[in-house]
Amino acid sequence: MEPGTDMLAIMALRNGATPSRSTRVRSVIEGNGARLSSRISVDNQRASIDATAILLRDGDVLRVRAAVGIEREVVQGFTLRLGEGFAGTIAATGRSLSLADASQNPMIKSPILRAAGIRALYGVPLIDNGAVIGVAHMGSRTAPEFS
């Protein structure tokens, strides 16, 4: 697989990916989580982002599959039900969401994310053929909000 393919595949989801691309993205994320986390880390350094995560839908549950800055969520197998918390709300509504002072917001269910002291948090649904297949979110300890 050529460099950058994993991130390109994720971007494709956001822009109307086909089912075959959706399968490819899932296999890239699930099979190459460490490489994806490394790639996210590079992008985070460029954007002054302190934490990012990608959660994929598994039935009515979202599972953290890759993360940087909050890697313990992957190790501990953090999950949310659709409609629960920040990422679950994004998945249930299919709409992006932004929080200011996120670590103090009751929508944050992850004790790891809460302990990270994230101020601004922004998340987007990952959509394929009109169906939400996951959520990607990024957070900053220093920015008061994302615009």
Coordinates of N, CA, C and O in Angstrom, one line a residue:
M1 N 0.9 -1.2 0.0 CA 0.0 0.0 0.0 C 0.9 1.2 0.0 O 1.8 1.3 0.8
E2 N 0.6 2.2 -0.8 CA 1.5 3.4 -0.9 C 1.2 4.3 0.2 O 0.2 4.4 0.8
P3 N 2.3 5.1 0.6 CA 2.1 6.1 1.7 C 1.0 7.0 1.5 O 0.7 7.5 0.4
G4 N 0.2 7.2 2.6 CA -0.9 8.2 2.6 C -2.2 7.5 2.1 O -3.2 8.2 2.2
T5 N -2.2 6.3 1.7 CA -3.4 5.6 1.3 C -4.4 5.6 2.4 O -5.6 5.7 2.1
D6 N -4.0 5.3 3.6 CA -4.9 5.2 4.7 C -5.7 6.5 4.9 O -6.9 6.5 5.0
M7 N -5.0 7.6 4.9 CA -5.7 8.9 5.1 C -6.5 9.3 3.9 O -7.6 9.8 4.0
L8 N -6.1 8.9 2.7 CA -6.9 9.2 1.5 C -8.2 8.4 1.5 O -9.2 8.9 1.1
A9 N -8.1 7.2 2.0 CA -9.3 6.3 2.1 C -10.3 6.9 3.1 O -11.5 7.0 2.8
I10 N -9.8 7.4 4.2 CA -10.7 8.1 5.2 C -11.3 9.3 4.6 O -12.5 9.5 4.7
M11 N -10.5 10.1 3.9 CA -11.1 11.3 3.2 C -12.2 10.9 2.2 O -13.2 11.6 2.1
A12 N -12.0 9.8 1.5 CA -12.9 9.3 0.6 C -14.3 9.0 1.2 O -15.3 9.3 0.6
L13 N -14.3 8.5 2.4 CA -15.5 8.3 3.1 C -16.3 9.5 3.3 O -17.5 9.6 3.1
R14 N -15.6 10.6 3.7 CA -16.3 11.9 3.9 C -16.9 12.5 2.6 O -17.7 13.3 2.6
N15 N -16.3 12.0 1.5 CA -16.7 12.6 0.2 C -17.5 11.6 -0.7 O -17.3 11.5 -1.9
G16 N -18.3 10.7 -0.1 CA -19.1 9.8 -0.8 C -18.4 8.5 -1.4 O -18.6 8.2 -2.5
A17 N -17.7 7.9 -0.5 CA -17.0 6.7 -0.9 C -17.9 5.6 -1.4 O -19.1 5.5 -0.9
T18 N -17.5 4.7 -2.2 CA -18.2 3.5 -2.6 C -18.1 2.4 -1.6 O -17.2 2.4 -0.8
P19 N -19.0 1.4 -1.6 CA -18.9 0.3 -0.7 C -17.5 -0.4 -0.7 O -17.0 -0.8 0.3
S20 N -16.9 -0.5 -1.9 CA -15.6 -1.2 -1.9 C -14.5 -0.3 -1.2 O -13.6 -0.9 -0.6
R21 N -14.6 1.0 -1.3 CA -13.7 1.8 -0.6 C -14.0 1.7 0.9 O -13.1 1.8 1.7
S22 N -15.2 1.6 1.3 CA -15.6 1.5 2.7 C -14.9 0.3 3.3 O -14.4 0.3 4.4
T23 N -15.0 -0.9 2.6 CA -14.3 -2.1 3.0 C -12.8 -1.9 3.1 O -12.2 -2.3 4.1
R24 N -12.2 -1.2 2.2 CA -10.8 -0.9 2.2 C -10.4 -0.1 3.4 O -9.5 -0.3 4.1
V25 N -11.2 0.9 3.7 CA -11.0 1.8 4.8 C -11.0 1.0 6.1 O -10.2 1.1 7.0
R26 N -12.1 0.2 6.3 CA -12.2 -0.6 7.5 C -11.0 -1.5 7.6 O -10.4 -1.6 8.7
S27 N -10.5 -2.1 6.6 CA -9.4 -3.0 6.7 C -8.1 -2.3 7.0 O -7.3 -2.7 7.7
V28 N -8.0 -1.1 6.4 CA -6.8 -0.3 6.7 C -6.8 0.1 8.2 O -5.8 0.0 8.8
I29 N -7.9 0.6 8.7 CA -8.0 1.1 10.1 C -7.8 -0.1 11.0 O -7.0 -0.1 11.9
E30 N -8.5 -1.2 10.8 CA -8.4 -2.3 11.7 C -7.1 -3.1 11.6 O -6.6 -3.6 12.5
G31 N -6.5 -3.2 10.4 CA -5.3 -3.9 10.2 C -4.1 -3.1 10.4 O -3.0 -3.7 10.6
N32 N -4.2 -1.8 10.3 CA -3.0 -1.0 10.3 C -3.2 0.2 11.3 O -2.8 1.3 11.1
G33 N -3.8 -0.1 12.5 CA -4.1 0.9 13.4 C -2.9 1.6 13.9 O -2.9 2.8 14.1
A34 N -1.7 0.9 14.1 CA -0.5 1.6 14.6 C 0.0 2.6 13.5 O 0.4 3.7 13.8
R35 N -0.1 2.2 12.2 CA 0.4 3.0 11.2 C -0.5 4.2 11.0 O -0.1 5.3 10.8
L36 N -1.8 4.0 11.2 CA -2.8 5.1 11.1 C -2.5 6.1 12.2 O -2.5 7.3 12.0
S37 N -2.3 5.5 13.4 CA -2.0 6.4 14.6 C -0.8 7.2 14.4 O -0.7 8.4 14.7
S38 N 0.2 6.6 13.8 CA 1.5 7.3 13.5 C 1.2 8.5 12.5 O 1.7 9.6 12.6
R39 N 0.4 8.2 11.5 CA 0.1 9.2 10.5 C -0.7 10.4 11.1 O -0.5 11.5 10.8
I40 N -1.7 10.0 12.0 CA -2.5 11.0 12.7 C -1.5 11.9 13.5 O -1.7 13.1 13.6
S41 N -0.5 11.3 14.2 CA 0.4 12.0 15.0 C 1.1 13.1 14.2 O 1.3 14.2 14.7
V42 N 1.6 12.7 13.0 CA 2.3 13.7 12.2 C 1.3 14.9 11.8 O 1.7 16.0 11.9
D43 N 0.1 14.6 11.4 CA -0.9 15.6 11.1 C -1.2 16.5 12.3 O -1.4 17.7 12.2
N44 N -1.3 15.9 13.5 CA -1.5 16.6 14.8 C -0.4 17.6 15.0 O -0.7 18.7 15.5
Q45 N 0.8 17.2 14.8 CA 1.9 18.2 15.1 C 1.8 19.4 14.2 O 2.2 20.5 14.6
R46 N 1.4 19.2 13.0 CA 1.2 20.3 12.0 C 0.1 21.3 12.5 O 0.1 22.4 12.2
A47 N -0.9 20.7 13.1 CA -2.1 21.5 13.4 C -2.3 21.9 14.9 O -3.3 22.5 15.2
S48 N -1.3 21.6 15.7 CA -1.4 21.8 17.2 C -2.6 21.2 17.8 O -3.3 21.8 18.6
I49 N -2.8 20.0 17.4 CA -3.9 19.2 18.0 C -3.3 18.2 19.0 O -2.3 17.6 18.7
D50 N -4.0 18.1 20.1 CA -3.4 17.2 21.2 C -3.9 15.8 21.3 O -3.3 14.9 21.8
A51 N -5.1 15.6 20.7 CA -5.7 14.3 20.7 C -6.6 14.1 19.5 O -7.4 15.0 19.1
T52 N -6.6 12.9 18.9 CA -7.5 12.5 17.9 C -7.9 11.1 18.0 O -7.2 10.3 18.6
A53 N -9.0 10.7 17.5 CA -9.5 9.4 17.6 C -10.4 9.1 16.4 O -11.1 10.0 15.9
I54 N -10.4 7.8 16.0 CA -11.3 7.3 15.0 C -12.0 6.2 15.6 O -11.4 5.2 16.1
L55 N -13.4 6.3 15.6 CA -14.2 5.3 16.2 C -15.0 4.7 15.0 O -15.6 5.4 14.2
L56 N -15.1 3.4 14.9 CA -15.9 2.7 13.8 C -17.1 2.1 14.4 O -17.1 1.5 15.5
R57 N -18.2 2.1 13.7 CA -19.4 1.5 14.1 C -19.4 0.0 14.0 O -18.9 -0.6 13.0
D58 N -19.9 -0.7 15.0 CA -20.0 -2.1 15.0 C -21.4 -2.4 15.6 O -21.6 -2.5 16.8
G59 N -22.4 -2.4 14.6 CA -23.8 -2.5 15.0 C -24.3 -1.2 15.7 O -24.1 -0.2 15.1
D60 N -24.7 -1.3 16.9 CA -25.2 -0.1 17.6 C -24.1 0.5 18.6 O -24.4 1.2 19.5
V61 N -22.8 0.1 18.3 CA -21.7 0.5 19.2 C -20.6 1.1 18.4 O -20.4 0.7 17.2
L62 N -20.0 2.1 18.9 CA -18.8 2.7 18.3 C -17.6 2.2 19.1 O -17.6 2.3 20.3
R63 N -16.5 1.8 18.4 CA -15.3 1.3 19.0 C -14.1 2.2 18.6 O -14.0 2.4 17.4
V64 N -13.3 2.6 19.5 CA -12.1 3.4 19.2 C -11.1 2.4 18.5 O -10.7 1.4 19.0
R65 N -10.7 2.7 17.2 CA -9.9 1.9 16.4 C -8.5 2.5 16.3 O -7.5 1.7 16.0
A66 N -8.3 3.8 16.4 CA -7.0 4.4 16.3 C -7.1 5.7 17.1 O -8.2 6.4 17.1
A67 N -6.0 6.1 17.7 CA -6.0 7.3 18.5 C -4.6 7.8 18.8 O -3.7 7.0 18.8
V68 N -4.5 9.1 18.9 CA -3.2 9.7 19.3 C -3.5 10.7 20.4 O -4.4 11.4 20.3
G69 N -2.7 10.7 21.4 CA -2.9 11.5 22.6 C -3.8 10.9 23.6 O -3.8 11.3 24.8
I70 N -4.6 10.0 23.2 CA -5.5 9.2 24.1 C -5.5 7.7 23.7 O -6.5 7.1 23.7
E71 N -4.2 7.2 23.5 CA -4.1 5.9 23.0 C -4.7 4.8 23.9 O -5.0 3.7 23.5
R72 N -4.7 5.1 25.2 CA -5.3 4.1 26.1 C -6.7 3.8 25.8 O -7.2 2.7 26.1
E73 N -7.5 4.6 25.1 CA -8.8 4.3 24.6 C -8.8 3.1 23.7 O -9.7 2.3 23.7
V74 N -7.8 3.0 22.9 CA -7.6 1.8 22.0 C -7.3 0.6 22.8 O -7.9 -0.5 22.7
V75 N -6.3 0.7 23.6 CA -5.8 -0.4 24.5 C -6.9 -0.9 25.3 O -7.1 -2.1 25.5
Q76 N -7.7 0.0 25.9 CA -8.8 -0.5 26.9 C -10.1 -0.8 26.1 O -11.0 -1.3 26.7
G77 N -10.1 -0.6 24.8 CA -11.3 -1.0 24.0 C -12.5 -0.1 24.3 O -13.6 -0.6 24.4
F78 N -12.3 1.2 24.5 CA -13.4 2.1 24.8 C -14.5 2.0 23.8 O -14.2 2.0 22.6
T79 N -15.7 1.9 24.2 CA -16.9 1.9 23.3 C -18.0 2.9 23.8 O -18.0 3.2 25.0
L80 N -18.8 3.3 22.9 CA -20.0 4.1 23.2 C -21.2 3.5 22.4 O -21.0 3.0 21.3
R81 N -22.4 3.6 22.9 CA -23.6 3.3 22.2 C -23.9 4.4 21.3 O -23.6 5.6 21.6
L82 N -24.6 4.2 20.1 CA -25.1 5.3 19.3 C -26.0 6.1 20.1 O -26.8 5.7 20.9
G83 N -25.8 7.4 20.0 CA -26.6 8.4 20.8 C -26.0 8.7 22.2 O -26.5 9.6 22.8
E84 N -25.0 8.0 22.6 CA -24.4 8.2 23.9 C -23.1 9.1 23.8 O -22.3 8.8 22.9
G85 N -23.0 10.1 24.6 CA -21.8 10.9 24.6 C -21.6 11.7 23.3 O -22.5 11.8 22.5
F86 N -20.4 12.2 23.2 CA -20.0 13.1 22.1 C -20.0 12.4 20.8 O -20.8 12.7 19.9
A87 N -19.2 11.3 20.7 CA -19.1 10.6 19.4 C -20.4 9.9 19.1 O -20.8 9.8 17.9
G88 N -21.1 9.3 20.1 CA -22.3 8.6 19.9 C -23.4 9.5 19.3 O -24.3 9.2 18.5
T89 N -23.4 10.8 19.8 CA -24.4 11.8 19.3 C -24.1 12.1 17.8 O -25.0 12.2 17.0
I90 N -22.8 12.3 17.5 CA -22.4 12.5 16.1 C -22.9 11.4 15.2 O -23.5 11.6 14.1
A91 N -22.6 10.2 15.7 CA -23.0 9.0 14.9 C -24.5 8.9 14.7 O -25.0 8.6 13.6
A92 N -25.3 9.2 15.8 CA -26.7 9.1 15.7 C -27.4 10.1 14.8 O -28.4 9.9 14.2
T93 N -26.8 11.3 14.8 CA -27.4 12.5 14.1 C -26.8 12.6 12.7 O -27.4 13.2 11.8
G94 N -25.6 12.1 12.5 CA -24.9 12.2 11.2 C -24.4 13.6 11.0 O -24.2 14.0 9.8
R95 N -24.2 14.4 12.0 CA -23.8 15.8 11.9 C -22.6 16.1 12.8 O -22.4 15.5 13.8
S96 N -21.8 17.0 12.3 CA -20.6 17.4 13.1 C -21.0 18.1 14.4 O -22.1 18.6 14.5
L97 N -20.1 18.1 15.3 CA -20.4 18.7 16.6 C -19.1 19.3 17.2 O -18.0 18.7 17.0
S98 N -19.2 20.4 17.9 CA -18.1 21.1 18.5 C -18.4 21.4 19.9 O -19.5 21.8 20.2
L99 N -17.4 21.2 20.8 CA -17.6 21.5 22.2 C -16.4 22.5 22.7 O -15.3 22.3 22.3
A100 N -16.8 23.4 23.5 CA -15.8 24.3 24.2 C -15.7 23.7 25.6 O -16.7 23.2 26.1
D101 N -14.5 23.8 26.2 CA -14.3 23.3 27.6 C -14.8 21.8 27.7 O -15.5 21.4 28.6
A102 N -14.4 21.0 26.7 CA -14.9 19.6 26.6 C -14.6 18.8 27.8 O -15.5 18.0 28.1
S103 N -13.4 18.9 28.4 CA -13.1 18.0 29.5 C -14.1 18.2 30.7 O -14.2 17.3 31.6
Q104 N -14.8 19.3 30.7 CA -15.8 19.6 31.8 C -17.2 19.3 31.3 O -18.2 19.4 32.1
N105 N -17.4 19.0 30.1 CA -18.8 18.8 29.5 C -19.3 17.4 29.8 O -18.6 16.4 29.6
P106 N -20.5 17.2 30.3 CA -21.1 15.9 30.6 C -21.2 15.0 29.4 O -21.4 13.8 29.6
M107 N -21.1 15.5 28.2 CA -21.2 14.7 27.0 C -20.0 13.8 26.9 O -20.1 12.8 26.2
I108 N -18.9 14.2 27.5 CA -17.7 13.4 27.4 C -17.7 12.2 28.4 O -17.7 12.4 29.6
K109 N -17.8 11.0 27.8 CA -18.0 9.8 28.7 C -16.7 9.1 28.9 O -16.6 8.3 29.9
S110 N -15.7 9.4 28.1 CA -14.4 8.7 28.3 C -13.6 9.4 29.4 O -13.2 10.6 29.3
P111 N -13.2 8.6 30.5 CA -12.4 9.2 31.5 C -11.0 9.6 31.0 O -10.4 10.5 31.5
I112 N -10.5 8.9 30.0 CA -9.2 9.2 29.4 C -9.3 10.5 28.7 O -8.4 11.3 28.9
L113 N -10.3 10.8 27.9 CA -10.4 12.0 27.2 C -10.6 13.2 28.2 O -10.0 14.2 28.1
R114 N -11.4 12.9 29.2 CA -11.7 13.9 30.3 C -10.4 14.3 31.0 O -10.1 15.4 31.2
A115 N -9.6 13.3 31.3 CA -8.3 13.5 32.1 C -7.3 14.2 31.2 O -6.3 14.8 31.7
A116 N -7.4 14.1 29.9 CA -6.4 14.7 29.0 C -6.5 16.3 29.0 O -5.7 17.0 28.5
G117 N -7.6 16.8 29.6 CA -7.7 18.3 29.8 C -8.0 19.0 28.4 O -7.6 20.1 28.2
I118 N -8.8 18.3 27.6 CA -9.1 18.9 26.3 C -10.1 20.0 26.5 O -11.1 19.9 27.1
R119 N -9.8 21.2 25.9 CA -10.6 22.4 25.9 C -11.6 22.3 24.7 O -12.8 22.3 24.9
A120 N -11.0 22.4 23.5 CA -11.9 22.4 22.3 C -11.9 21.0 21.7 O -10.9 20.3 21.6
L121 N -13.1 20.5 21.3 CA -13.2 19.2 20.7 C -14.2 19.3 19.5 O -15.2 20.0 19.6
Y122 N -13.7 18.8 18.4 CA -14.5 18.8 17.1 C -14.6 17.4 16.5 O -13.6 16.8 16.4
G123 N -15.8 17.0 16.2 CA -16.0 15.7 15.6 C -16.8 15.7 14.4 O -17.7 16.5 14.2
V124 N -16.6 14.7 13.5 CA -17.4 14.6 12.2 C -17.8 13.2 12.0 O -17.0 12.2 12.4
P125 N -18.9 12.9 11.4 CA -19.3 11.6 11.1 C -18.5 11.1 9.9 O -18.2 11.9 9.0
L126 N -18.2 9.8 9.8 CA -17.6 9.2 8.6 C -18.8 8.5 7.9 O -19.4 7.6 8.5
I127 N -19.1 8.9 6.7 CA -20.3 8.5 6.0 C -20.0 7.8 4.7 O -19.1 8.3 4.0
D128 N -20.6 6.7 4.5 CA -20.4 5.9 3.2 C -21.8 5.6 2.7 O -22.6 5.0 3.4
N129 N -22.1 6.0 1.5 CA -23.4 5.7 0.9 C -24.6 6.1 1.8 O -25.6 5.4 1.9
G130 N -24.5 7.3 2.4 CA -25.5 7.8 3.3 C -25.6 7.2 4.7 O -26.4 7.6 5.5
A131 N -24.8 6.2 5.0 CA -24.8 5.5 6.3 C -23.5 6.0 7.1 O -22.4 6.0 6.6
V132 N -23.8 6.3 8.4 CA -22.6 6.6 9.3 C -21.9 5.3 9.6 O -22.6 4.4 10.2
I133 N -20.6 5.2 9.3 CA -19.9 4.0 9.7 C -18.9 4.3 10.8 O -18.2 3.4 11.2
G134 N -18.8 5.6 11.2 CA -17.9 5.9 12.3 C -17.8 7.4 12.5 O -18.6 8.2 12.0
V135 N -16.9 7.8 13.4 CA -16.7 9.2 13.8 C -15.2 9.4 14.0 O -14.5 8.6 14.4
A136 N -14.8 10.6 13.5 CA -13.4 11.1 13.8 C -13.5 12.3 14.6 O -14.4 13.2 14.3
H137 N -12.7 12.4 15.6 CA -12.7 13.7 16.4 C -11.3 14.1 16.7 O -10.3 13.3 16.7
M138 N -11.1 15.4 16.9 CA -9.8 16.0 17.3 C -10.0 17.0 18.4 O -11.1 17.6 18.6
G139 N -9.0 17.1 19.3 CA -9.1 18.0 20.4 C -7.9 18.8 20.7 O -6.8 18.3 20.3
S140 N -8.0 19.9 21.4 CA -6.9 20.8 21.7 C -7.0 21.2 23.2 O -8.0 21.5 23.7
R141 N -5.8 21.1 23.8 CA -5.7 21.6 25.2 C -5.6 23.1 25.3 O -5.9 23.7 26.4
T142 N -5.2 23.7 24.2 CA -4.9 25.2 24.3 C -6.0 26.0 23.6 O -6.3 27.1 24.0
A143 N -6.5 25.5 22.5 CA -7.5 26.3 21.7 C -8.8 26.4 22.5 O -9.3 25.3 23.0
P144 N -9.4 27.5 22.6 CA -10.7 27.6 23.4 C -11.9 27.0 22.6 O -12.8 26.5 23.1
E145 N -11.7 27.0 21.2 CA -12.8 26.4 20.4 C -12.2 26.2 19.0 O -11.2 26.8 18.6
F146 N -12.9 25.4 18.2 CA -12.6 25.3 16.8 C -13.6 26.1 16.0 O -14.7 26.1 16.3
S147 N -13.1 26.8 14.9 CA -14.0 27.5 14.1 C -14.0 27.1 12.7 O -13.1 26.4 12.3

